[in-house]
């Protein structure tokens, strides 16, 4: 297999206009993004200009942990291509929009840089997140967070009281952890709730554009930060919480009738944090950072409802201007997909 010298690849990519423009943008202290990590797949290999661009930094190596014949990792993103498993995507791209302050436009531009266009890129995995700042510590939140589809109590990772895992690593695992500790911030309370969503069925995977335009009504579904302060000391659930340590495990110890009554309680109906609403508010702010995409994002449900999807047209007349990263030096055309961003029929249907 071939690996790539990280330092050398970084030097090469720093000469690319898209990367230069991205690096020249100042840090936005008010930047909001609801995604901690995105893994994007494609059924095609990286475009030849991209392979030729990074080829000088490649070297043969043995890597028993890799499932791809080529692996490129730099600070901004990572790319793997030519899988050992013929059923795997031909290319896999990992981005962290929150960490690197990537707007939706820039996400598309980076995918264009690698693949040549983003039309057939699809989402394999997303880490949805909500941040709780200056409110609950990760340990305090673990005593209140309820994840309905997980049937086991949260695991205190390494018993440090900083990271709590709900379910096994894989499909829809939830974790809450001390983000301030991870970022090296003292005297700050910053807890992150993160839910991993993996798409294993290629027939139901959303394209990258479908994913960006989706209002994510399903985000943080069946997850509640229960306001346990609304329970009285006489309530059975409080005795169970004291016994087991977390609301999740205490709730699991109740019978079906007790669970049903508890879900009608104000502590459930008016949680400390409305995770779904908070996520969608962050999503709206993130998408608004790319005005042309934001217009379609806000009108996407109307576009879907107005299109039956029964015709044989490949494209409708709904178009967006090309991504404009406001770079005034060399032209972007060799590195960003050309033409307008047409919405194909498959973007507006679930087929």
Short mmCIF file of C-alpha atoms in Angstrom, two decimals:
data_model
loop_
_atom_site.label_atom_id
_atom_site.label_comp_id
_atom_site.label_asym_id
_atom_site.label_seq_id
_atom_site.Cartn_x
_atom_site.Cartn_y
_atom_site.Cartn_z
CA UNK A 1 0.00 0.00 0.00
CA UNK A 2 1.00 3.66 -0.28
CA UNK A 3 1.11 6.15 2.57
CA UNK A 4 1.84 9.85 2.29
CA UNK A 5 4.37 11.98 4.13
CA UNK A 6 2.15 14.27 6.17
CA UNK A 7 4.53 17.22 6.22
CA UNK A 8 5.27 16.98 2.50
CA UNK A 9 1.58 16.67 1.57
CA UNK A 10 0.78 19.72 3.69
CA UNK A 11 3.43 21.71 1.83
CA UNK A 12 1.95 20.62 -1.52
CA UNK A 13 -1.65 21.36 -0.56
CA UNK A 14 -0.68 24.78 0.74
CA UNK A 15 -0.04 25.76 -2.88
CA UNK A 16 -3.63 24.97 -3.90
CA UNK A 17 -5.89 28.04 -4.13
CA UNK A 18 -8.77 26.43 -2.24
CA UNK A 19 -6.51 25.58 0.69
CA UNK A 20 -4.77 28.97 0.55
CA UNK A 21 -8.12 30.71 0.72
CA UNK A 22 -9.30 28.55 3.60
CA UNK A 23 -6.13 29.17 5.60
CA UNK A 24 -6.36 32.92 5.00
CA UNK A 25 -9.78 33.22 6.63
CA UNK A 26 -9.58 34.49 10.21
CA UNK A 27 -10.95 32.42 13.08
CA UNK A 28 -14.62 33.20 13.68
CA UNK A 29 -15.14 33.13 17.44
CA UNK A 30 -18.90 32.83 16.85
CA UNK A 31 -18.59 29.88 14.48
CA UNK A 32 -21.26 27.24 15.15
CA UNK A 33 -21.42 23.78 13.63
CA UNK A 34 -23.48 20.76 14.77
CA UNK A 35 -21.09 18.18 13.25
CA UNK A 36 -17.93 16.98 14.96
CA UNK A 37 -16.92 14.59 12.20
CA UNK A 38 -18.17 13.58 8.76
CA UNK A 39 -17.06 10.55 6.78
CA UNK A 40 -17.94 10.91 3.11
CA UNK A 41 -17.82 8.04 0.63
CA UNK A 42 -17.81 7.87 -3.14
CA UNK A 43 -18.05 5.11 -5.70
CA UNK A 44 -15.24 6.65 -7.74
CA UNK A 45 -11.53 7.14 -7.13
CA UNK A 46 -10.04 10.60 -6.55
CA UNK A 47 -9.69 12.65 -9.71
CA UNK A 48 -6.39 12.21 -11.52
CA UNK A 49 -5.23 15.84 -10.97
CA UNK A 50 -5.51 15.31 -7.21
CA UNK A 51 -3.58 12.03 -7.34
CA UNK A 52 -0.90 13.65 -9.49
CA UNK A 53 -0.76 16.59 -7.08
CA UNK A 54 0.02 14.48 -4.00
CA UNK A 55 1.98 11.69 -5.71
CA UNK A 56 5.43 13.22 -4.89
CA UNK A 57 4.72 12.68 -1.19
CA UNK A 58 3.81 8.97 -1.50
CA UNK A 59 5.89 6.05 -0.29
CA UNK A 60 5.25 2.27 -0.05
CA UNK A 61 4.60 0.91 3.44
CA UNK A 62 3.10 -2.01 5.31
CA UNK A 63 -0.01 -1.16 7.30
CA UNK A 64 -1.96 -4.13 8.55
CA UNK A 65 -4.63 -1.86 10.04
CA UNK A 66 -5.61 -0.27 6.72
CA UNK A 67 -8.45 -1.45 4.53
CA UNK A 68 -7.37 0.77 1.65
CA UNK A 69 -4.35 0.66 -0.64
CA UNK A 70 -3.75 4.42 -0.34
CA UNK A 71 -3.97 6.53 2.79
CA UNK A 72 -3.40 10.29 2.99
CA UNK A 73 -3.71 12.10 6.31
CA UNK A 74 -3.21 15.82 6.86
CA UNK A 75 -4.50 18.18 9.53
CA UNK A 76 -7.43 19.42 7.47
CA UNK A 77 -8.78 16.10 6.20
CA UNK A 78 -7.88 12.51 5.39
CA UNK A 79 -8.50 10.48 2.24
CA UNK A 80 -8.35 6.74 1.61
CA UNK A 81 -8.90 5.10 -1.76
CA UNK A 82 -8.66 1.77 -3.61
CA UNK A 83 -10.24 -0.50 -0.97
CA UNK A 84 -9.16 -4.07 -0.25
CA UNK A 85 -12.85 -4.98 0.12
CA UNK A 86 -14.64 -4.64 -3.24
CA UNK A 87 -17.89 -3.79 -1.42
CA UNK A 88 -16.38 -0.75 0.29
CA UNK A 89 -16.58 2.76 -1.23
CA UNK A 90 -13.82 3.45 -3.73
CA UNK A 91 -12.91 6.61 -1.78
CA UNK A 92 -13.43 7.66 1.83
CA UNK A 93 -12.95 11.27 2.99
CA UNK A 94 -12.93 12.31 6.65
CA UNK A 95 -13.59 15.94 7.62
CA UNK A 96 -14.18 17.68 10.95
CA UNK A 97 -16.26 20.79 10.14
CA UNK A 98 -16.40 22.02 13.75
CA UNK A 99 -12.69 21.64 14.53
CA UNK A 100 -11.47 23.27 11.31
CA UNK A 101 -14.26 25.85 11.02
CA UNK A 102 -15.49 24.51 7.67
CA UNK A 103 -18.64 26.11 6.25
CA UNK A 104 -20.90 23.95 4.04
CA UNK A 105 -19.41 25.67 0.97
CA UNK A 106 -15.91 24.68 2.03
CA UNK A 107 -16.98 21.08 2.71
CA UNK A 108 -18.20 20.87 -0.89
CA UNK A 109 -15.05 22.58 -2.17
CA UNK A 110 -12.77 20.10 -0.40
CA UNK A 111 -14.76 17.15 -1.75
CA UNK A 112 -14.49 18.75 -5.21
CA UNK A 113 -10.74 19.06 -4.74
CA UNK A 114 -10.45 15.31 -4.15
CA UNK A 115 -13.16 13.88 -6.41
CA UNK A 116 -13.61 16.56 -9.07
CA UNK A 117 -17.27 17.03 -8.08
CA UNK A 118 -19.53 16.27 -5.15
CA UNK A 119 -22.63 15.04 -7.01
CA UNK A 120 -22.24 11.36 -6.13
CA UNK A 121 -20.54 11.74 -2.75
CA UNK A 122 -22.60 10.28 0.10
CA UNK A 123 -22.56 10.34 3.89
CA UNK A 124 -21.26 7.20 5.60
CA UNK A 125 -21.01 8.54 9.14
CA UNK A 126 -21.77 11.72 11.06
CA UNK A 127 -21.11 12.71 14.64
CA UNK A 128 -24.01 14.95 15.66
CA UNK A 129 -23.21 17.14 18.65
CA UNK A 130 -24.64 19.60 21.15
CA UNK A 131 -22.42 21.64 23.48
CA UNK A 132 -23.44 22.53 27.04
CA UNK A 133 -21.34 25.46 28.20
CA UNK A 134 -21.31 26.76 31.77
CA UNK A 135 -24.15 24.48 32.82
CA UNK A 136 -23.58 20.79 33.64
CA UNK A 137 -20.32 18.90 33.98
CA UNK A 138 -20.05 15.62 32.09
CA UNK A 139 -20.54 13.69 35.34
CA UNK A 140 -23.60 15.73 36.31
CA UNK A 141 -25.05 15.32 32.85
CA UNK A 142 -24.49 11.54 32.93
CA UNK A 143 -26.86 11.39 35.92
CA UNK A 144 -29.63 13.04 33.88
CA UNK A 145 -29.16 11.96 30.26
CA UNK A 146 -31.65 9.35 29.05
CA UNK A 147 -31.08 7.50 25.77
CA UNK A 148 -34.24 5.53 25.08
CA UNK A 149 -32.84 3.00 22.60
CA UNK A 150 -29.87 2.00 24.79
CA UNK A 151 -30.70 -0.75 27.27
CA UNK A 152 -27.55 -0.59 29.40
CA UNK A 153 -26.32 2.06 31.85
CA UNK A 154 -23.62 4.50 30.73
CA UNK A 155 -20.02 3.38 31.10
CA UNK A 156 -17.61 5.71 32.87
CA UNK A 157 -14.65 5.49 30.49
CA UNK A 158 -11.47 4.75 32.46
CA UNK A 159 -13.42 5.71 35.60
CA UNK A 160 -12.24 9.31 35.44
CA UNK A 161 -15.69 10.92 35.61
CA UNK A 162 -15.02 12.73 32.33
CA UNK A 163 -16.36 10.54 29.50
CA UNK A 164 -19.54 8.48 29.61
CA UNK A 165 -20.49 6.03 26.86
CA UNK A 166 -24.02 4.86 26.05
CA UNK A 167 -23.93 1.68 24.00
CA UNK A 168 -21.04 0.07 22.17
CA UNK A 169 -18.95 1.78 19.56
CA UNK A 170 -20.80 1.61 16.29
CA UNK A 171 -24.33 2.40 15.24
CA UNK A 172 -25.84 5.30 17.22
CA UNK A 173 -23.47 5.24 20.17
CA UNK A 174 -23.91 8.27 22.41
CA UNK A 175 -21.24 9.81 24.60
CA UNK A 176 -20.96 12.87 26.74
CA UNK A 177 -17.54 14.10 27.74
CA UNK A 178 -15.56 16.95 29.24
CA UNK A 179 -14.68 19.06 26.19
CA UNK A 180 -12.95 21.68 28.32
CA UNK A 181 -10.53 19.05 29.61
CA UNK A 182 -9.88 17.85 26.07
CA UNK A 183 -9.20 21.41 24.92
CA UNK A 184 -6.99 22.17 27.92
CA UNK A 185 -9.29 24.88 29.29
CA UNK A 186 -9.13 25.33 33.04
CA UNK A 187 -11.97 26.79 35.12
CA UNK A 188 -14.45 26.16 32.29
CA UNK A 189 -17.49 23.91 32.25
CA UNK A 190 -17.95 22.61 28.71
CA UNK A 191 -19.69 19.29 28.17
CA UNK A 192 -20.31 17.83 24.73
CA UNK A 193 -23.08 15.36 23.89
CA UNK A 194 -22.28 13.42 20.76
CA UNK A 195 -24.24 10.84 18.83
CA UNK A 196 -22.64 8.73 16.12
CA UNK A 197 -24.81 7.82 13.16
CA UNK A 198 -23.47 5.24 10.72
CA UNK A 199 -25.16 4.52 7.42
CA UNK A 200 -24.47 0.90 6.53
CA UNK A 201 -27.12 0.35 3.88
CA UNK A 202 -25.86 1.90 0.64
CA UNK A 203 -29.42 2.02 -0.68
CA UNK A 204 -30.52 4.42 2.05
CA UNK A 205 -27.39 6.56 2.29
CA UNK A 206 -27.99 10.23 1.67
CA UNK A 207 -25.94 12.05 -0.92
CA UNK A 208 -23.79 14.84 0.47
CA UNK A 209 -26.20 17.49 -0.84
CA UNK A 210 -29.23 15.65 0.54
CA UNK A 211 -27.50 15.53 3.91
CA UNK A 212 -26.64 19.24 3.86
CA UNK A 213 -30.15 20.28 2.83
CA UNK A 214 -31.90 17.98 5.34
CA UNK A 215 -33.40 19.82 8.32
CA UNK A 216 -32.43 16.81 10.49
CA UNK A 217 -35.71 16.46 12.32
CA UNK A 218 -34.35 13.11 13.56
CA UNK A 219 -31.26 14.58 15.24
CA UNK A 220 -30.87 13.67 18.92
CA UNK A 221 -34.15 11.76 18.72
CA UNK A 222 -35.05 9.68 21.80
CA UNK A 223 -32.46 11.52 23.90
CA UNK A 224 -33.50 13.67 26.87
CA UNK A 225 -31.61 15.55 29.57
CA UNK A 226 -34.17 14.88 32.28
CA UNK A 227 -34.70 17.67 34.82
CA UNK A 228 -34.39 15.47 37.89
CA UNK A 229 -34.75 18.53 40.15
CA UNK A 230 -38.47 18.39 39.35
CA UNK A 231 -38.80 15.07 41.20
CA UNK A 232 -39.51 15.14 44.93
CA UNK A 233 -37.50 13.21 47.48
CA UNK A 234 -40.50 10.93 47.95
CA UNK A 235 -40.55 9.81 44.32
CA UNK A 236 -39.40 6.26 43.78
CA UNK A 237 -37.19 7.32 40.88
CA UNK A 238 -35.08 9.50 43.20
CA UNK A 239 -34.40 6.54 45.48
CA UNK A 240 -33.41 4.51 42.43
CA UNK A 241 -31.15 7.29 41.14
CA UNK A 242 -29.44 7.41 44.53
CA UNK A 243 -29.02 3.63 44.42
CA UNK A 244 -27.77 3.26 40.84
CA UNK A 245 -26.13 6.65 40.27
CA UNK A 246 -27.70 7.58 36.92
CA UNK A 247 -31.22 8.24 35.66
CA UNK A 248 -30.64 5.82 32.76
CA UNK A 249 -30.05 2.84 35.05
CA UNK A 250 -32.71 3.93 37.54
CA UNK A 251 -35.31 4.17 34.76
CA UNK A 252 -34.38 0.72 33.47
CA UNK A 253 -35.11 -0.76 36.90
CA UNK A 254 -38.78 0.32 36.78
CA UNK A 255 -41.66 -1.77 35.47
CA UNK A 256 -43.56 -0.83 32.30
CA UNK A 257 -46.36 1.03 34.11
CA UNK A 258 -43.91 3.06 36.20
CA UNK A 259 -41.94 4.00 33.10
CA UNK A 260 -45.10 5.13 31.32
CA UNK A 261 -46.14 7.37 34.23
CA UNK A 262 -42.65 8.79 34.55
CA UNK A 263 -42.59 9.84 30.88
CA UNK A 264 -45.68 11.97 31.55
CA UNK A 265 -43.87 13.84 34.34
CA UNK A 266 -42.79 17.48 33.94
CA UNK A 267 -39.16 16.37 34.30
CA UNK A 268 -39.55 14.60 30.95
CA UNK A 269 -41.85 17.11 29.25
CA UNK A 270 -39.65 20.08 30.15
CA UNK A 271 -36.06 18.80 30.05
CA UNK A 272 -33.06 20.86 31.12
CA UNK A 273 -31.87 21.02 27.50
CA UNK A 274 -33.97 20.42 24.40
CA UNK A 275 -31.27 18.57 22.47
CA UNK A 276 -33.17 18.33 19.18
CA UNK A 277 -34.06 22.03 19.06
CA UNK A 278 -30.54 23.06 20.07
CA UNK A 279 -29.01 20.88 17.36
CA UNK A 280 -31.31 22.26 14.67
CA UNK A 281 -30.64 25.86 15.76
CA UNK A 282 -26.91 25.18 15.42
CA UNK A 283 -27.52 23.56 12.02
CA UNK A 284 -29.39 26.63 10.82
CA UNK A 285 -26.54 28.92 11.94
CA UNK A 286 -23.96 26.70 10.25
CA UNK A 287 -25.84 26.58 6.95
CA UNK A 288 -26.37 30.35 7.03
CA UNK A 289 -22.59 30.69 6.68
CA UNK A 290 -23.04 29.66 3.03
CA UNK A 291 -25.82 31.97 1.75
CA UNK A 292 -26.42 30.26 -1.62
CA UNK A 293 -26.74 26.85 0.00
CA UNK A 294 -28.76 28.32 2.86
CA UNK A 295 -31.49 29.49 0.48
CA UNK A 296 -31.99 25.94 -0.77
CA UNK A 297 -31.70 24.52 2.75
CA UNK A 298 -34.57 26.70 3.97
CA UNK A 299 -36.72 25.88 0.94
CA UNK A 300 -35.79 22.22 0.53
CA UNK A 301 -39.03 20.79 2.01
CA UNK A 302 -41.04 22.88 -0.47
CA UNK A 303 -38.88 21.73 -3.38
CA UNK A 304 -39.31 18.09 -2.35
CA UNK A 305 -43.07 18.44 -1.92
CA UNK A 306 -43.48 20.12 -5.30
CA UNK A 307 -41.63 17.39 -7.19
CA UNK A 308 -43.31 14.05 -7.68
CA UNK A 309 -40.06 12.38 -8.78
CA UNK A 310 -41.94 10.35 -11.39
CA UNK A 311 -40.51 12.00 -14.49
CA UNK A 312 -37.41 10.92 -16.36
CA UNK A 313 -35.52 14.21 -16.20
CA UNK A 314 -32.01 14.06 -14.80
CA UNK A 315 -32.05 17.68 -13.66
CA UNK A 316 -34.61 20.30 -12.73
CA UNK A 317 -34.12 24.01 -13.34
CA UNK A 318 -33.14 24.61 -9.72
CA UNK A 319 -29.54 25.79 -9.72
CA UNK A 320 -27.04 27.40 -7.43
CA UNK A 321 -24.11 29.54 -8.46
CA UNK A 322 -20.69 27.86 -8.24
CA UNK A 323 -19.00 27.95 -4.88
CA UNK A 324 -17.24 31.27 -4.48
CA UNK A 325 -14.50 31.26 -1.86
CA UNK A 326 -13.65 34.89 -2.69
CA UNK A 327 -10.15 33.94 -3.75
CA UNK A 328 -8.71 36.63 -6.02
CA UNK A 329 -5.45 34.97 -7.08
CA UNK A 330 -5.19 31.96 -9.35
CA UNK A 331 -8.43 30.59 -10.82
CA UNK A 332 -10.23 27.92 -8.82
CA UNK A 333 -11.41 25.90 -11.80
CA UNK A 334 -8.67 23.22 -11.64
CA UNK A 335 -9.58 22.48 -8.04
CA UNK A 336 -13.32 23.13 -7.67
CA UNK A 337 -16.16 21.57 -9.64
CA UNK A 338 -17.19 23.62 -12.65
CA UNK A 339 -20.65 24.79 -13.65
CA UNK A 340 -23.67 25.53 -11.54
CA UNK A 341 -24.75 23.25 -8.75
CA UNK A 342 -27.75 21.54 -10.26
CA UNK A 343 -30.13 19.63 -8.04
CA UNK A 344 -30.62 16.22 -9.55
CA UNK A 345 -33.89 14.36 -9.22
CA UNK A 346 -32.37 11.99 -6.67
CA UNK A 347 -31.56 14.93 -4.38
CA UNK A 348 -35.25 15.72 -3.98
CA UNK A 349 -36.58 12.20 -3.58
CA UNK A 350 -35.85 9.37 -1.20
CA UNK A 351 -35.22 6.90 -4.02
#
